[in-house]
CSV table of C-alpha atoms and ligand atoms in Angstrom, one decimal:
chain,number,residue,atom,x,y,z
P,1,UNK,CA,0.0,0.0,0.0
P,2,UNK,CA,1.0,3.6,-0.4
P,3,UNK,CA,0.9,6.3,2.2
P,4,UNK,CA,-2.0,8.8,2.2
P,5,UNK,CA,-1.2,12.3,0.9
P,6,UNK,CA,0.7,14.5,3.3
P,7,UNK,CA,2.5,17.8,3.3
P,8,UNK,CA,6.2,17.8,4.1
P,9,UNK,CA,8.5,20.4,5.6
P,10,UNK,CA,12.2,20.3,6.6
P,11,UNK,CA,12.8,23.0,9.2
P,12,UNK,CA,16.3,24.5,9.8
P,13,UNK,CA,15.9,25.2,13.5
P,14,UNK,CA,14.2,23.7,16.6
P,15,UNK,CA,12.2,27.0,16.9
P,16,UNK,CA,10.7,26.4,13.5
P,17,UNK,CA,9.7,22.9,14.6
P,18,UNK,CA,8.1,24.2,17.7
P,19,UNK,CA,6.2,26.8,15.7
P,20,UNK,CA,4.9,24.2,13.3
P,21,UNK,CA,3.9,21.8,16.1
P,22,UNK,CA,2.0,24.7,17.7
P,23,UNK,CA,0.3,25.7,14.5
P,24,UNK,CA,-0.7,22.2,13.3
P,25,UNK,CA,-1.2,20.4,16.6
P,26,UNK,CA,-2.3,16.7,16.2
P,27,UNK,CA,-2.4,17.0,12.4
P,28,UNK,CA,1.5,17.1,12.3
P,29,UNK,CA,4.0,14.4,13.0
P,30,UNK,CA,7.7,14.5,13.5
P,31,UNK,CA,9.7,12.5,11.0
P,32,UNK,CA,13.1,11.3,12.1
P,33,UNK,CA,14.6,8.2,10.5
P,34,UNK,CA,11.2,7.2,9.2
P,35,UNK,CA,11.9,3.5,9.9
P,36,UNK,CA,8.7,3.1,12.0
P,37,UNK,CA,6.6,6.1,10.8
P,38,UNK,CA,6.8,5.5,7.1
P,39,UNK,CA,5.8,1.8,7.3
P,40,UNK,CA,2.9,2.9,9.5
P,41,UNK,CA,1.8,5.5,6.9
P,42,UNK,CA,2.1,2.9,4.2
P,43,UNK,CA,-0.1,0.5,6.1
P,44,UNK,CA,-2.5,3.4,6.7
P,45,UNK,CA,-2.2,3.0,10.5
P,46,UNK,CA,-1.6,6.8,10.7
P,47,UNK,CA,-2.6,9.7,8.4
P,48,UNK,CA,-0.9,12.9,9.5
P,49,UNK,CA,-1.5,16.0,7.3
P,50,UNK,CA,2.0,17.2,7.8
P,51,UNK,CA,5.4,15.5,8.3
P,52,UNK,CA,8.0,17.7,10.0
P,53,UNK,CA,11.3,16.2,9.0
P,54,UNK,CA,13.8,17.0,11.7
P,55,UNK,CA,16.9,15.4,10.1
P,56,UNK,CA,18.3,18.8,9.1
P,57,UNK,CA,18.9,19.7,12.8
P,58,UNK,CA,22.5,18.4,12.9
P,59,UNK,CA,23.0,19.7,16.4
P,60,UNK,CA,20.8,16.7,17.5
P,61,UNK,CA,23.1,14.2,15.9
P,62,UNK,CA,26.0,14.2,18.3
P,63,UNK,CA,27.4,11.9,21.0
P,64,UNK,CA,29.4,13.6,23.7
P,65,UNK,CA,30.9,12.8,27.1
P,66,UNK,CA,31.1,15.5,29.8
P,67,UNK,CA,31.6,15.2,33.6
P,68,UNK,CA,30.8,11.5,33.6
P,69,UNK,CA,27.6,11.9,31.6
P,70,UNK,CA,27.1,10.6,28.1
P,71,UNK,CA,24.8,12.7,26.0
P,72,UNK,CA,23.2,11.1,22.9
P,73,UNK,CA,21.3,13.4,20.6
P,74,UNK,CA,17.9,12.3,19.3
P,75,UNK,CA,19.1,12.1,15.7
P,76,UNK,CA,22.0,9.9,16.4
P,77,UNK,CA,21.4,6.8,14.2
P,78,UNK,CA,21.7,3.2,15.4
P,79,UNK,CA,24.7,2.9,13.0
P,80,UNK,CA,26.4,5.8,14.7
P,81,UNK,CA,25.9,4.2,18.1
P,82,UNK,CA,27.2,0.9,16.8
P,83,UNK,CA,30.4,2.6,15.5
P,84,UNK,CA,31.0,4.9,18.5
P,85,UNK,CA,34.1,4.2,20.6
P,86,UNK,CA,32.7,6.5,23.3
P,87,UNK,CA,29.5,4.5,23.6
P,88,UNK,CA,31.5,1.2,23.7
P,89,UNK,CA,33.7,2.5,26.5
P,90,UNK,CA,31.2,4.4,28.6
P,91,UNK,CA,27.8,2.7,27.9
P,92,UNK,CA,28.7,-0.9,27.0
P,93,UNK,CA,25.1,-2.0,27.7
P,94,UNK,CA,23.9,0.3,24.8
P,95,UNK,CA,26.8,-0.8,22.6
P,96,UNK,CA,25.7,-4.4,23.2
P,97,UNK,CA,22.0,-3.7,22.6
P,98,UNK,CA,22.4,-1.9,19.3
P,99,UNK,CA,23.6,-5.0,17.6
P,100,UNK,CA,20.1,-6.5,18.2
P,101,UNK,CA,18.3,-3.5,16.6
P,102,UNK,CA,16.9,-4.5,13.3
P,103,UNK,CA,19.3,-4.9,10.2
P,104,UNK,CA,22.0,-2.6,8.8
P,105,UNK,CA,19.8,-0.8,6.3
P,106,UNK,CA,17.4,0.2,9.1
P,107,UNK,CA,20.2,1.0,11.5
P,108,UNK,CA,21.6,3.4,8.9
P,109,UNK,CA,18.5,5.6,9.1
P,110,UNK,CA,16.7,4.8,12.3
P,111,UNK,CA,17.4,7.1,15.3
P,112,UNK,CA,18.0,6.9,19.0
P,113,UNK,CA,15.3,9.5,19.7
P,114,UNK,CA,12.8,7.9,17.3
P,115,UNK,CA,13.0,4.7,19.1
P,116,UNK,CA,12.6,6.3,22.6
P,117,UNK,CA,9.7,8.5,21.4
P,118,UNK,CA,7.9,5.5,19.8
P,119,UNK,CA,8.3,3.4,22.9
P,120,UNK,CA,7.7,0.1,21.3
P,121,UNK,CA,7.7,-2.4,24.2
P,122,UNK,CA,9.8,-4.8,22.0
P,123,UNK,CA,12.5,-2.1,21.3
P,124,UNK,CA,15.9,-2.4,22.9
P,125,UNK,CA,16.6,1.3,23.8
P,126,UNK,CA,13.7,1.9,26.2
P,127,UNK,CA,14.8,-1.1,28.4
P,128,UNK,CA,18.5,0.1,28.2
P,129,UNK,CA,17.5,3.6,29.2
P,130,UNK,CA,15.6,2.1,32.2
P,131,UNK,CA,18.4,-0.1,33.3
P,132,UNK,CA,21.0,2.7,33.0
P,133,UNK,CA,18.7,5.2,34.8
P,134,UNK,CA,18.9,7.5,31.8
P,135,UNK,CA,17.3,11.0,31.7
P,136,UNK,CA,15.2,11.9,28.6
P,137,UNK,CA,15.7,15.5,27.5
P,138,UNK,CA,12.7,17.2,26.0
P,139,UNK,CA,12.2,20.7,24.5
P,140,UNK,CA,9.3,22.8,23.4
P,141,UNK,CA,8.3,26.4,22.9
P,142,UNK,CA,7.7,26.6,26.7
P,143,UNK,CA,11.2,25.5,27.7
P,144,UNK,CA,12.9,22.2,28.5
P,145,UNK,CA,12.2,19.2,30.7
P,146,UNK,CA,14.3,16.3,31.9
P,147,UNK,CA,12.4,13.2,32.7
P,148,UNK,CA,13.8,10.0,34.3
P,149,UNK,CA,13.4,6.9,32.0
P,150,UNK,CA,11.4,5.3,34.8
P,151,UNK,CA,8.7,8.0,34.4
P,152,UNK,CA,9.0,8.6,30.7
P,153,UNK,CA,7.6,5.2,29.4
P,154,UNK,CA,4.0,5.2,30.4
P,155,UNK,CA,2.4,2.3,28.5
P,156,UNK,CA,2.0,0.7,25.1
P,157,UNK,CA,3.6,3.1,22.6
P,158,UNK,CA,2.9,5.8,25.2
P,159,UNK,CA,5.3,8.2,26.7
P,160,UNK,CA,5.4,11.4,28.8
P,161,UNK,CA,6.1,13.5,25.6
P,162,UNK,CA,3.6,16.4,25.7
P,163,UNK,CA,1.9,18.4,23.0
P,164,UNK,CA,4.5,20.6,21.2
P,165,UNK,CA,7.5,18.8,22.6
P,166,UNK,CA,10.5,17.3,20.8
P,167,UNK,CA,12.7,14.6,22.3
P,168,UNK,CA,16.2,16.1,21.8
P,169,UNK,CA,18.3,13.4,23.4
P,170,UNK,CA,19.1,11.5,26.5
P,171,UNK,CA,21.7,11.6,29.2
P,172,UNK,CA,23.3,8.4,30.5
P,173,UNK,CA,25.6,8.2,33.5
P,174,UNK,CA,28.9,6.8,32.2
P,175,UNK,CA,29.6,3.3,33.5
P,176,UNK,CA,32.3,3.2,36.2
P,177,UNK,CA,35.1,0.7,36.4
P,178,UNK,CA,33.6,-1.5,39.1
P,179,UNK,CA,30.1,-1.4,37.5
P,180,UNK,CA,28.9,-4.3,35.2
P,181,UNK,CA,26.2,-4.6,32.6
P,182,UNK,CA,24.9,-7.2,30.1
P,183,UNK,CA,22.3,-7.2,27.3
P,184,UNK,CA,20.6,-10.4,26.3
P,185,UNK,CA,17.9,-11.1,23.9
P,186,UNK,CA,16.0,-14.1,22.4
P,187,UNK,CA,14.6,-13.5,18.9
P,188,UNK,CA,13.5,-15.9,16.1
P,189,UNK,CA,16.3,-14.5,13.9
P,190,UNK,CA,19.1,-12.1,14.9
P,191,UNK,CA,17.8,-8.6,14.1
P,192,UNK,CA,14.1,-9.5,14.5
P,193,UNK,CA,12.2,-7.9,17.3
P,194,UNK,CA,12.8,-9.7,20.6
P,195,UNK,CA,10.6,-12.5,21.9
P,196,UNK,CA,11.9,-11.2,25.2
P,197,UNK,CA,15.1,-9.4,26.2
P,198,UNK,CA,16.9,-8.1,29.2
P,199,UNK,CA,19.1,-5.1,29.9
P,200,UNK,CA,20.9,-5.7,33.2
P,201,UNK,CA,23.1,-3.3,35.2
P,202,UNK,CA,25.0,-3.8,38.5
P,203,UNK,CA,26.4,-0.8,40.3
P,204,UNK,CA,27.1,0.5,43.8
P,205,UNK,CA,23.4,1.5,44.2
P,206,UNK,CA,22.2,-2.0,43.3
P,207,UNK,CA,21.2,-4.1,40.3
P,208,UNK,CA,18.6,-3.2,37.7
P,209,UNK,CA,16.9,-5.8,35.5
P,210,UNK,CA,14.9,-4.1,32.7
P,211,UNK,CA,13.0,-6.5,30.5
P,212,UNK,CA,11.8,-5.7,27.0
P,213,UNK,CA,8.7,-7.3,25.4
P,214,UNK,CA,7.6,-8.6,28.7
P,215,UNK,CA,4.8,-6.0,29.3
P,216,UNK,CA,3.2,-2.9,27.7
P,217,UNK,CA,6.4,-1.0,28.5
P,218,UNK,CA,9.9,-1.9,29.7
P,219,UNK,CA,9.6,-3.6,33.0
P,220,UNK,CA,12.0,-3.1,35.9
P,221,UNK,CA,12.0,-6.3,37.9
P,222,UNK,CA,12.6,-4.7,41.3
P,223,UNK,CA,11.9,-7.7,43.5
P,224,UNK,CA,14.1,-10.0,41.5
P,225,UNK,CA,16.9,-7.5,41.7
P,226,UNK,CA,16.7,-7.3,45.5
P,227,UNK,CA,17.2,-11.0,46.1
P,228,UNK,CA,20.4,-12.6,47.4
P,229,UNK,CA,20.3,-15.8,45.4
P,230,UNK,CA,19.4,-16.7,41.8
P,231,UNK,CA,16.8,-19.2,43.0
P,232,UNK,CA,15.1,-16.4,45.0
P,233,UNK,CA,15.4,-14.0,42.1
P,234,UNK,CA,13.8,-16.4,39.7
P,235,UNK,CA,10.9,-17.0,42.1
P,236,UNK,CA,10.4,-13.3,42.6
P,237,UNK,CA,10.5,-12.7,38.8
P,238,UNK,CA,7.8,-15.3,38.1
P,239,UNK,CA,5.5,-13.3,40.4
P,240,UNK,CA,6.3,-9.8,39.2
P,241,UNK,CA,6.4,-10.4,35.4
P,242,UNK,CA,3.1,-10.8,33.5
P,243,UNK,CA,4.0,-10.8,29.8
P,244,UNK,CA,1.3,-10.8,27.2
P,245,UNK,CA,1.2,-13.7,24.8
P,246,UNK,CA,2.1,-12.9,21.1
P,247,UNK,CA,1.4,-14.7,17.8
P,248,UNK,CA,4.1,-17.3,18.4
P,249,UNK,CA,4.6,-17.5,22.2
P,250,UNK,CA,2.3,-18.0,25.1
P,251,UNK,CA,2.6,-15.8,28.2
P,252,UNK,CA,4.1,-18.9,30.1
P,253,UNK,CA,6.7,-19.4,27.4
P,254,UNK,CA,7.8,-15.8,27.6
P,255,UNK,CA,7.9,-15.9,31.4
P,256,UNK,CA,10.0,-19.0,31.2
P,257,UNK,CA,12.4,-17.4,28.7
P,258,UNK,CA,12.6,-14.3,30.9
P,259,UNK,CA,13.8,-16.5,33.7
P,260,UNK,CA,16.4,-18.1,31.4
P,261,UNK,CA,17.7,-14.6,30.6
P,262,UNK,CA,17.7,-13.6,34.2
P,263,UNK,CA,19.8,-16.7,35.1
P,264,UNK,CA,22.3,-15.9,32.3
P,265,UNK,CA,22.6,-12.2,33.3
P,266,UNK,CA,22.9,-13.1,37.0
P,267,UNK,CA,25.8,-15.4,36.3
P,268,UNK,CA,27.5,-12.9,33.9
P,269,UNK,CA,27.1,-10.0,36.5
P,270,UNK,CA,28.5,-12.2,39.3
P,271,UNK,CA,31.7,-13.3,37.5
V,1,LIG,C1,11.9,-4.3,9.5
V,1,LIG,C2,12.2,-3.5,10.7
V,1,LIG,C3,12.7,-4.1,11.8
V,1,LIG,C4,13.0,-3.3,13.0
V,1,LIG,N1,13.5,-4.0,14.1
V,1,LIG,C5,13.7,-3.3,15.2
V,1,LIG,C6,14.3,-3.9,16.3
V,1,LIG,O1,14.6,-5.1,16.3
V,1,LIG,N2,14.4,-3.1,17.5
V,1,LIG,C7,14.1,-1.8,17.5
V,1,LIG,O2,14.2,-1.2,18.5
V,1,LIG,N3,13.5,-1.2,16.4
V,1,LIG,C8,13.4,-1.9,15.3
V,1,LIG,N4,12.8,-1.2,14.2
V,1,LIG,C9,12.5,0.2,14.3
V,1,LIG,C10,13.6,1.1,14.1
V,1,LIG,O3,14.6,0.9,15.2
V,1,LIG,C11,13.3,2.6,14.1
V,1,LIG,O4,14.4,3.2,13.7
V,1,LIG,C12,12.8,3.2,15.4
V,1,LIG,O5,11.8,2.5,16.0
V,1,LIG,C13,12.3,4.6,15.1
V,1,LIG,O6,13.2,5.5,14.8
V,1,LIG,P1,13.1,6.5,13.5
V,1,LIG,O7,14.2,7.4,13.6
V,1,LIG,O8,13.0,5.6,12.3
V,1,LIG,O9,11.7,7.2,13.9
V,1,LIG,P2,10.5,7.6,12.9
V,1,LIG,O10,10.0,6.4,12.2
V,1,LIG,O11,10.8,8.7,12.1
V,1,LIG,O12,9.4,8.1,14.0
V,1,LIG,C14,8.9,7.1,14.9
V,1,LIG,C15,7.9,7.9,15.9
V,1,LIG,O13,8.6,8.7,16.8
V,1,LIG,C16,8.3,10.1,16.6
V,1,LIG,N5,9.6,10.8,16.8
V,1,LIG,C17,10.7,10.5,16.1
V,1,LIG,N6,11.7,11.3,16.5
V,1,LIG,C18,11.2,12.1,17.5
V,1,LIG,C19,11.7,13.1,18.3
V,1,LIG,N7,13.0,13.4,18.3
V,1,LIG,N8,10.9,13.7,19.2
V,1,LIG,C20,9.6,13.4,19.3
V,1,LIG,N9,9.0,12.4,18.5
V,1,LIG,C21,9.8,11.8,17.6
V,1,LIG,C22,7.6,10.2,15.2
V,1,LIG,O14,6.7,11.2,15.2
V,1,LIG,C23,7.0,8.8,15.1
V,1,LIG,O15,5.7,8.8,15.8
V,1,LIG,C24,12.6,-1.9,13.0
V,1,LIG,C25,12.1,-1.3,11.9
V,1,LIG,C26,11.8,-2.0,10.7
V,1,LIG,C27,11.3,-1.4,9.5
């Protein structure tokens, strides 16, 4: 199928984007890499009157490290993350996760901010953001807001992005020497969306297990993370996780697989 007719504009500044969002409201949609939005237009799941292409805003396409905080702009592509030495060194969990995001052609265009804004429960970055306690950076005509990942993801494809706001990037605390992380995912084929996945992080403040595709949004398994032994953690996880079944896997299968990933992560974080 082909997309319905729409108008297209490629602003040169964020201010211009804010002005367009204000003027067109719900009728306008931001276009970043287009790897989720364009298929949804082609399938007629969405019919915006105006696409605001933000890929001209090159200031949103940078990765930087300052005072122990890694800043990743919304327009940084998956491929940029994959090739970044800074990400590999200071956010190894994200570096590990990006290898599971789709296939090279999609990684060349799809963006970090697009994935966070879309909030697909099967996507890798929202779970990584949750595990790393990232802060999402939003801007609008009214000013800027910083929202913790734990509060940003609200439900199925639902976030705290408000009317007129643009997601401009995220800030991730750089991983310290004695901190550990691991990303694990089970998929039918490498690069497909996960059946279930786990972004795990262990630091001085404790362990964070963030599961993807195990609920309507990324799920932080707090009870499992608080346990002393793997057996106790698996028991706690089976009570706190309630994944929906999908076309190929029952809820029980997904729960079982989540337990398998938990065991693998537990062992990797302990060695
Ligand atoms: C075949 C296929 C396989 C895929 N597999 C995976 C996978 O395994 N894992 C995975 O995570 N993803 C996967 N994706 C999705 C891909 O990662 C997309 O790149 C990503 O989900 C969206 O990024 P985008 O830049 O393409 O956003 P777009 O498609 O341009 O936009 C997506 C949505 O986010 C909004 N948006 C975009 N940027 C912003 C912003 N800065 N501020 C506010 N709103 C914004 C748009 O309005 C739109 O609603 C796959 C896609 C395809 C086509």
